[in-house]
Amino acid sequence: MATLKRRGMTALAGIAVMAVAVTGCSTNDDAPAEDQQDDSSSEASVEYPITVTDMAGNEVTIESADSVVVTDNRVFQIVADWGVQPTAAPRSLMTENNPMESDESILDIGTHGEPDFEQVVAADPDLVLNGYRFTDHADDMQNAAPDAAFVDMNVPEDDEISTDEYLIRSVTLLGEIFGKEDEAEALVDDFHAAVDEARNAYDPETTVMGLITSGNEIRYSSPTDGRGASIFFDLLELTPALDAEGSSFDQGDDISIEAIAEAEADFFLVLDREAAFDDGEATPAFELITTSPSLTNVPAVQDEAIYVMPADYYRTEDIIAYTTVLEELAAAFGDQ
């Protein structure tokens, strides 16, 4: 089963169809940002103070949410869609699809590699939502904002929960914090509907392999615990073409291209890690896979049965991104 552990720094729409090859699009449509946000988003229905239980199991009393610092990239798009305006956030980690990325009224904390805690001090937050890539900076965040309510968005290291359970629990928590329970429930409903749609579209006779492309290399992603693909094997009960031991390593697992070819997968489920940064130096995943001499005779390549996750997936990984992938997988499986 795909599980989620607390991770440190180092652990880290439409569908374009070519035959049955599908490349995931952005998790945001091209509509203006203001159209994507909830019209009533600025009118929170919550009355502070409130007490919530964060993802780490801590009871946290939130006196106010007038000034909020958000560091967890799984939260960025959700709060943007709900109209919650952080005072400070690592805008450098956001994708250009998120309207907050270019909003200079939001103090930029920088990346987890070089965080600027002075911006947190300047924000003087009432509430800090911390997690994921900023996990290792929890103490520094609390020192920079000693009077703020600190909500840990990570589960404890010894508490392994499925990724889908995490997505549901975390968005439900955010709904409680910001008085957006109905919006959170709608996201959960959309997620469940997308799971059902993709599961119904999938033929278990189709063998699937998860791949990660990074640095112009093609790497295997385990169906059990691989980065990117594993949750979908679990949720959709996909039939793995190869079930070798793997890891959640960002750049994939070191299994030879020959072993990938010998598995003769019918369908490739791909995370293009470099697409998240779009520096123009890496070959797009679809091109890299379809032009690989070693993979020429693989059924997935011959039939162009290749689904590449949205370009911003690696930097979002929220319930919205997962729902998008599931919806697009349903279409991809249906085209076979």
Short mmCIF file of C-alpha atoms in Angstrom, two decimals:
data_model
loop_
_atom_site.label_atom_id
_atom_site.label_comp_id
_atom_site.label_asym_id
_atom_site.label_seq_id
_atom_site.Cartn_x
_atom_site.Cartn_y
_atom_site.Cartn_z
CA MET A 1 0.00 0.00 0.00
CA ALA A 2 1.21 3.50 -0.74
CA THR A 3 1.91 5.17 2.57
CA LEU A 4 2.94 8.62 3.64
CA LYS A 5 5.59 9.31 6.20
CA ARG A 6 6.79 12.55 7.68
CA ARG A 7 9.48 13.78 5.32
CA GLY A 8 12.54 15.89 5.80
CA MET A 9 14.34 18.26 3.48
CA THR A 10 16.27 15.55 1.71
CA ALA A 11 13.24 13.31 1.06
CA LEU A 12 12.14 15.00 -1.09
CA ALA A 13 -7.13 21.02 -18.08
CA GLY A 14 -7.75 19.07 -20.78
CA ILE A 15 -5.84 16.08 -22.00
CA ALA A 16 -3.42 16.05 -24.92
CA VAL A 17 -3.91 12.78 -26.76
CA MET A 18 -1.54 11.18 -29.26
CA ALA A 19 -3.14 7.84 -30.11
CA VAL A 20 -3.65 6.71 -26.51
CA ALA A 21 -0.65 8.65 -25.24
CA VAL A 22 -1.77 11.22 -22.73
CA THR A 23 0.19 14.01 -21.12
CA GLY A 24 -1.29 15.53 -18.00
CA CYS A 25 -2.01 19.22 -18.11
CA SER A 26 -1.74 21.80 -15.38
CA THR A 27 -3.94 21.26 -12.35
CA ASN A 28 -5.35 24.71 -13.00
CA ASP A 29 -7.35 25.56 -16.09
CA ASP A 30 -6.45 28.63 -18.11
CA ALA A 31 -9.26 30.67 -16.64
CA PRO A 32 -8.26 33.88 -14.86
CA ALA A 33 -7.16 33.33 -11.30
CA GLU A 34 -10.00 35.39 -9.90
CA ASP A 35 -12.51 33.12 -11.63
CA GLN A 36 -10.96 30.07 -10.01
CA GLN A 37 -11.38 31.34 -6.48
CA ASP A 38 -14.48 30.96 -4.36
CA ASP A 39 -16.51 34.17 -4.68
CA SER A 40 -17.24 34.07 -0.95
CA SER A 41 -13.72 33.01 -0.01
CA SER A 42 -12.87 36.12 1.96
CA GLU A 43 -15.91 35.61 4.21
CA ALA A 44 -14.75 32.86 6.54
CA SER A 45 -17.56 31.32 8.57
CA VAL A 46 -15.32 30.35 11.47
CA GLU A 47 -15.29 32.23 14.76
CA TYR A 48 -11.97 32.22 16.58
CA PRO A 49 -10.64 31.02 18.90
CA ILE A 50 -10.95 27.40 17.81
CA THR A 51 -9.07 24.27 18.83
CA VAL A 52 -8.07 21.72 16.21
CA THR A 53 -6.00 18.56 16.15
CA ASP A 54 -3.21 18.92 13.62
CA MET A 55 -1.81 16.16 11.42
CA ALA A 56 0.83 15.33 14.04
CA GLY A 57 -1.88 14.76 16.65
CA ASN A 58 -1.28 17.98 18.59
CA GLU A 59 -4.19 20.00 19.94
CA VAL A 60 -3.71 23.56 18.74
CA THR A 61 -5.75 26.59 19.78
CA ILE A 62 -5.97 29.22 17.05
CA GLU A 63 -6.83 32.65 18.42
CA SER A 64 -6.93 34.37 15.04
CA ALA A 65 -6.03 33.89 11.39
CA ASP A 66 -5.52 37.54 10.49
CA SER A 67 -1.88 36.89 9.60
CA VAL A 68 -1.03 33.43 8.27
CA VAL A 69 2.26 31.86 7.21
CA VAL A 70 1.99 28.79 4.97
CA THR A 71 5.04 26.68 4.07
CA ASP A 72 3.56 23.33 2.97
CA ASN A 73 3.28 23.16 -0.83
CA ARG A 74 0.31 20.75 -0.51
CA VAL A 75 -1.63 23.69 0.94
CA PHE A 76 -0.77 26.52 -1.47
CA GLN A 77 -3.37 25.93 -4.19
CA ILE A 78 -6.12 25.08 -1.72
CA VAL A 79 -5.77 28.31 0.26
CA ALA A 80 -5.44 30.28 -2.98
CA ASP A 81 -8.70 28.82 -4.28
CA TRP A 82 -10.37 29.57 -0.95
CA GLY A 83 -9.19 33.18 -1.03
CA VAL A 84 -7.00 32.83 2.06
CA GLN A 85 -4.19 35.37 1.64
CA PRO A 86 -1.01 34.38 3.50
CA THR A 87 1.13 37.15 4.90
CA ALA A 88 4.24 35.13 4.09
CA ALA A 89 4.96 31.93 2.18
CA PRO A 90 7.76 30.34 0.13
CA ARG A 91 6.53 31.78 -3.16
CA SER A 92 9.71 30.44 -4.78
CA LEU A 93 8.24 26.93 -4.39
CA MET A 94 4.94 27.79 -6.04
CA THR A 95 4.09 27.18 -9.67
CA GLU A 96 3.12 29.96 -12.04
CA ASN A 97 -0.40 28.51 -12.10
CA ASN A 98 -0.89 29.65 -8.52
CA PRO A 99 -1.87 33.35 -8.37
CA MET A 100 0.08 33.75 -5.12
CA GLU A 101 3.38 32.98 -6.89
CA SER A 102 3.58 36.46 -8.41
CA ASP A 103 1.80 38.31 -5.60
CA GLU A 104 4.50 40.53 -4.16
CA SER A 105 2.25 41.56 -1.28
CA ILE A 106 3.03 38.10 0.14
CA LEU A 107 6.44 38.07 1.79
CA ASP A 108 8.66 35.43 0.17
CA ILE A 109 10.26 33.07 2.66
CA GLY A 110 12.39 31.52 -0.09
CA THR A 111 12.96 27.82 -0.55
CA HIS A 112 13.50 25.16 2.10
CA GLY A 113 17.15 25.11 1.01
CA GLU A 114 17.68 28.75 2.02
CA PRO A 115 14.70 29.95 4.04
CA ASP A 116 14.52 33.59 5.07
CA PHE A 117 13.10 33.52 8.57
CA GLU A 118 13.28 37.31 8.82
CA GLN A 119 10.25 37.35 6.53
CA VAL A 120 8.41 35.19 9.05
CA VAL A 121 9.33 37.62 11.81
CA ALA A 122 8.12 40.52 9.67
CA ALA A 123 4.83 38.74 8.98
CA ASP A 124 4.15 38.51 12.73
CA PRO A 125 1.73 35.62 12.13
CA ASP A 126 -1.16 34.48 14.27
CA LEU A 127 -1.03 31.09 12.57
CA VAL A 128 1.70 29.00 10.93
CA LEU A 129 0.90 25.99 8.72
CA ASN A 130 4.19 24.12 8.39
CA GLY A 131 5.16 20.87 6.72
CA TYR A 132 6.54 18.81 3.86
CA ARG A 133 9.70 20.43 2.47
CA PHE A 134 9.85 22.74 5.49
CA THR A 135 9.58 19.88 7.99
CA ASP A 136 13.17 20.21 9.18
CA HIS A 137 12.66 23.92 9.83
CA ALA A 138 9.84 23.51 12.35
CA ASP A 139 11.90 24.73 15.31
CA ASP A 140 13.21 27.74 13.38
CA MET A 141 9.67 28.61 12.28
CA GLN A 142 8.45 28.50 15.86
CA ASN A 143 11.38 30.60 17.05
CA ALA A 144 10.59 33.18 14.37
CA ALA A 145 6.91 33.27 15.36
CA PRO A 146 6.78 32.32 19.05
CA ASP A 147 3.29 33.71 19.62
CA ALA A 148 1.68 32.03 16.61
CA ALA A 149 -0.46 28.91 16.70
CA PHE A 150 1.70 26.24 15.05
CA VAL A 151 -0.13 23.64 12.96
CA ASP A 152 2.01 20.70 11.87
CA MET A 153 0.80 19.38 8.51
CA ASN A 154 2.92 16.22 8.77
CA VAL A 155 1.96 12.92 10.34
CA PRO A 156 4.39 11.50 12.92
CA GLU A 157 7.19 9.34 11.52
CA ASP A 158 5.81 6.19 13.12
CA ASP A 159 2.25 6.85 11.92
CA GLU A 160 2.02 5.41 8.43
CA ILE A 161 -1.25 6.30 6.76
CA SER A 162 -2.23 5.86 3.15
CA THR A 163 -1.67 8.86 0.94
CA ASP A 164 -5.37 9.13 0.14
CA GLU A 165 -6.21 9.13 3.84
CA TYR A 166 -3.69 11.92 4.34
CA LEU A 167 -5.20 13.98 1.53
CA ILE A 168 -8.68 13.67 3.00
CA ARG A 169 -7.68 14.33 6.60
CA SER A 170 -5.47 17.29 5.74
CA VAL A 171 -8.00 19.10 3.54
CA THR A 172 -10.67 18.47 6.20
CA LEU A 173 -8.36 20.05 8.77
CA LEU A 174 -7.84 23.09 6.53
CA GLY A 175 -11.60 23.41 6.16
CA GLU A 176 -11.96 23.49 9.95
CA ILE A 177 -9.22 26.08 10.34
CA PHE A 178 -10.54 28.51 7.74
CA GLY A 179 -14.27 27.88 8.03
CA LYS A 180 -14.36 26.16 4.65
CA GLU A 181 -15.89 22.84 5.64
CA ASP A 182 -18.24 22.77 2.64
CA GLU A 183 -15.42 23.52 0.21
CA ALA A 184 -13.23 20.85 1.81
CA GLU A 185 -16.04 18.31 1.56
CA ALA A 186 -16.50 19.18 -2.12
CA LEU A 187 -12.81 18.50 -2.79
CA VAL A 188 -13.08 15.15 -1.02
CA ASP A 189 -16.21 14.27 -3.00
CA ASP A 190 -14.46 15.17 -6.26
CA PHE A 191 -11.52 12.99 -5.27
CA HIS A 192 -13.72 9.98 -4.49
CA ALA A 193 -15.64 10.44 -7.74
CA ALA A 194 -12.39 10.56 -9.71
CA VAL A 195 -11.19 7.35 -8.04
CA ASP A 196 -14.42 5.59 -9.00
CA GLU A 197 -14.27 6.89 -12.57
CA ALA A 198 -10.68 5.78 -13.11
CA ARG A 199 -11.23 2.41 -11.45
CA ASN A 200 -14.23 1.72 -13.68
CA ALA A 201 -12.30 2.71 -16.81
CA TYR A 202 -9.32 0.46 -16.05
CA ASP A 203 -9.04 -3.08 -17.42
CA PRO A 204 -7.06 -5.23 -14.95
CA GLU A 205 -5.62 -7.17 -17.88
CA THR A 206 -3.60 -4.03 -18.69
CA THR A 207 -0.19 -4.14 -17.01
CA VAL A 208 1.10 -0.80 -15.76
CA MET A 209 4.56 0.47 -14.84
CA GLY A 210 5.40 3.68 -13.00
CA LEU A 211 8.34 5.69 -14.31
CA ILE A 212 10.16 8.87 -13.28
CA THR A 213 12.16 10.87 -15.78
CA SER A 214 14.87 13.10 -14.36
CA GLY A 215 18.09 14.47 -15.80
CA ASN A 216 17.26 12.87 -19.17
CA GLU A 217 17.20 9.45 -17.50
CA ILE A 218 14.30 7.01 -17.28
CA ARG A 219 13.89 5.38 -13.89
CA TYR A 220 11.52 2.85 -12.39
CA SER A 221 8.94 3.80 -9.75
CA SER A 222 7.77 0.95 -7.53
CA PRO A 223 4.01 0.25 -7.38
CA THR A 224 4.34 -0.25 -3.63
CA ASP A 225 6.22 2.83 -2.47
CA GLY A 226 7.61 4.60 -5.52
CA ARG A 227 7.45 8.35 -5.92
CA GLY A 228 4.60 9.56 -8.08
CA ALA A 229 2.93 6.35 -9.21
CA SER A 230 2.42 4.17 -6.13
CA ILE A 231 -0.74 5.77 -4.80
CA PHE A 232 -2.50 5.12 -8.10
CA PHE A 233 -1.57 1.42 -8.07
CA ASP A 234 -3.15 1.19 -4.63
CA LEU A 235 -6.23 3.30 -5.30
CA LEU A 236 -7.08 1.80 -8.68
CA GLU A 237 -5.82 -1.74 -8.06
CA LEU A 238 -3.59 -1.51 -11.11
CA THR A 239 -1.81 -4.64 -12.30
CA PRO A 240 1.96 -4.00 -12.06
CA ALA A 241 4.14 -5.02 -14.97
CA LEU A 242 7.04 -5.26 -12.52
CA ASP A 243 6.87 -5.33 -8.74
CA ALA A 244 10.46 -4.77 -7.68
CA GLU A 245 11.43 -3.16 -4.40
CA GLY A 246 11.51 0.61 -4.63
CA SER A 247 11.61 3.80 -2.62
CA SER A 248 10.11 7.27 -2.51
CA PHE A 249 13.40 8.72 -3.84
CA ASP A 250 12.60 11.84 -5.87
CA GLN A 251 14.52 10.76 -8.97
CA GLY A 252 13.25 7.19 -9.12
CA ASP A 253 14.82 3.82 -8.40
CA ASP A 254 17.96 2.50 -10.01
CA ILE A 255 16.67 -0.39 -12.13
CA SER A 256 18.20 -0.88 -15.55
CA ILE A 257 16.42 0.27 -18.68
CA GLU A 258 16.74 -3.32 -19.90
CA ALA A 259 14.74 -4.56 -16.88
CA ILE A 260 12.11 -1.93 -17.61
CA ALA A 261 11.91 -3.13 -21.22
CA GLU A 262 11.76 -6.81 -20.28
CA ALA A 263 8.66 -6.21 -18.14
CA GLU A 264 6.76 -5.39 -21.36
CA ALA A 265 4.30 -3.01 -19.74
CA ASP A 266 1.08 -2.21 -21.56
CA PHE A 267 0.86 1.25 -20.01
CA PHE A 268 3.39 3.71 -18.56
CA LEU A 269 2.40 6.06 -15.73
CA VAL A 270 5.05 8.77 -15.67
CA LEU A 271 6.21 11.57 -13.38
CA ASP A 272 8.33 14.06 -15.33
CA ARG A 273 10.30 15.61 -12.49
CA GLU A 274 12.06 18.17 -14.67
CA ALA A 275 8.79 19.52 -16.08
CA ALA A 276 8.14 21.17 -12.72
CA PHE A 277 11.05 23.53 -13.32
CA ASP A 278 10.81 24.01 -17.10
CA ASP A 279 14.39 25.16 -17.65
CA GLY A 280 14.35 23.88 -21.22
CA GLU A 281 17.39 21.66 -20.70
CA ALA A 282 15.67 18.32 -20.09
CA THR A 283 13.93 16.27 -22.76
CA PRO A 284 10.18 15.96 -22.07
CA ALA A 285 9.23 12.57 -20.64
CA PHE A 286 7.06 11.46 -23.56
CA GLU A 287 9.81 12.18 -26.08
CA LEU A 288 12.49 10.62 -23.88
CA ILE A 289 10.52 7.38 -23.54
CA THR A 290 9.30 7.04 -27.12
CA THR A 291 12.76 7.69 -28.60
CA SER A 292 14.61 5.31 -26.29
CA PRO A 293 16.09 2.48 -28.40
CA SER A 294 15.81 0.12 -25.44
CA LEU A 295 12.05 0.61 -25.16
CA THR A 296 11.14 0.40 -28.84
CA ASN A 297 9.42 -2.98 -28.57
CA VAL A 298 7.58 -2.34 -25.31
CA PRO A 299 3.79 -2.47 -25.89
CA ALA A 300 3.26 0.83 -24.04
CA VAL A 301 5.65 2.56 -26.45
CA GLN A 302 4.36 0.83 -29.57
CA ASP A 303 0.79 1.79 -28.67
CA GLU A 304 1.80 5.17 -27.22
CA ALA A 305 -0.05 4.19 -24.06
CA ILE A 306 1.86 6.67 -21.96
CA TYR A 307 0.37 9.04 -19.40
CA VAL A 308 2.57 11.84 -18.11
CA MET A 309 1.40 13.60 -14.97
CA PRO A 310 0.78 17.37 -15.03
CA ALA A 311 3.92 19.50 -15.18
CA ASP A 312 3.22 21.08 -11.81
CA TYR A 313 2.38 17.81 -10.03
CA TYR A 314 5.82 17.46 -8.41
CA ARG A 315 5.46 20.90 -6.80
CA THR A 316 1.82 20.65 -5.75
CA GLU A 317 0.93 17.09 -4.71
CA ASP A 318 -2.32 18.25 -3.13
CA ILE A 319 -5.76 16.67 -3.35
CA ILE A 320 -6.52 18.83 -6.40
CA ALA A 321 -3.48 17.48 -8.26
CA TYR A 322 -4.34 13.88 -7.41
CA THR A 323 -7.93 14.39 -8.56
CA THR A 324 -6.70 15.81 -11.86
CA VAL A 325 -4.46 12.79 -12.46
CA LEU A 326 -7.28 10.39 -11.65
CA GLU A 327 -9.66 12.14 -14.04
CA GLU A 328 -7.09 12.10 -16.82
CA LEU A 329 -6.20 8.47 -16.16
CA ALA A 330 -9.88 7.60 -16.53
CA ALA A 331 -9.83 9.21 -19.97
CA ALA A 332 -6.54 7.52 -20.87
CA PHE A 333 -7.76 4.06 -19.83
CA GLY A 334 -11.01 4.67 -21.66
CA ASP A 335 -9.12 5.39 -24.90
CA GLN A 336 -7.44 1.98 -24.88
#
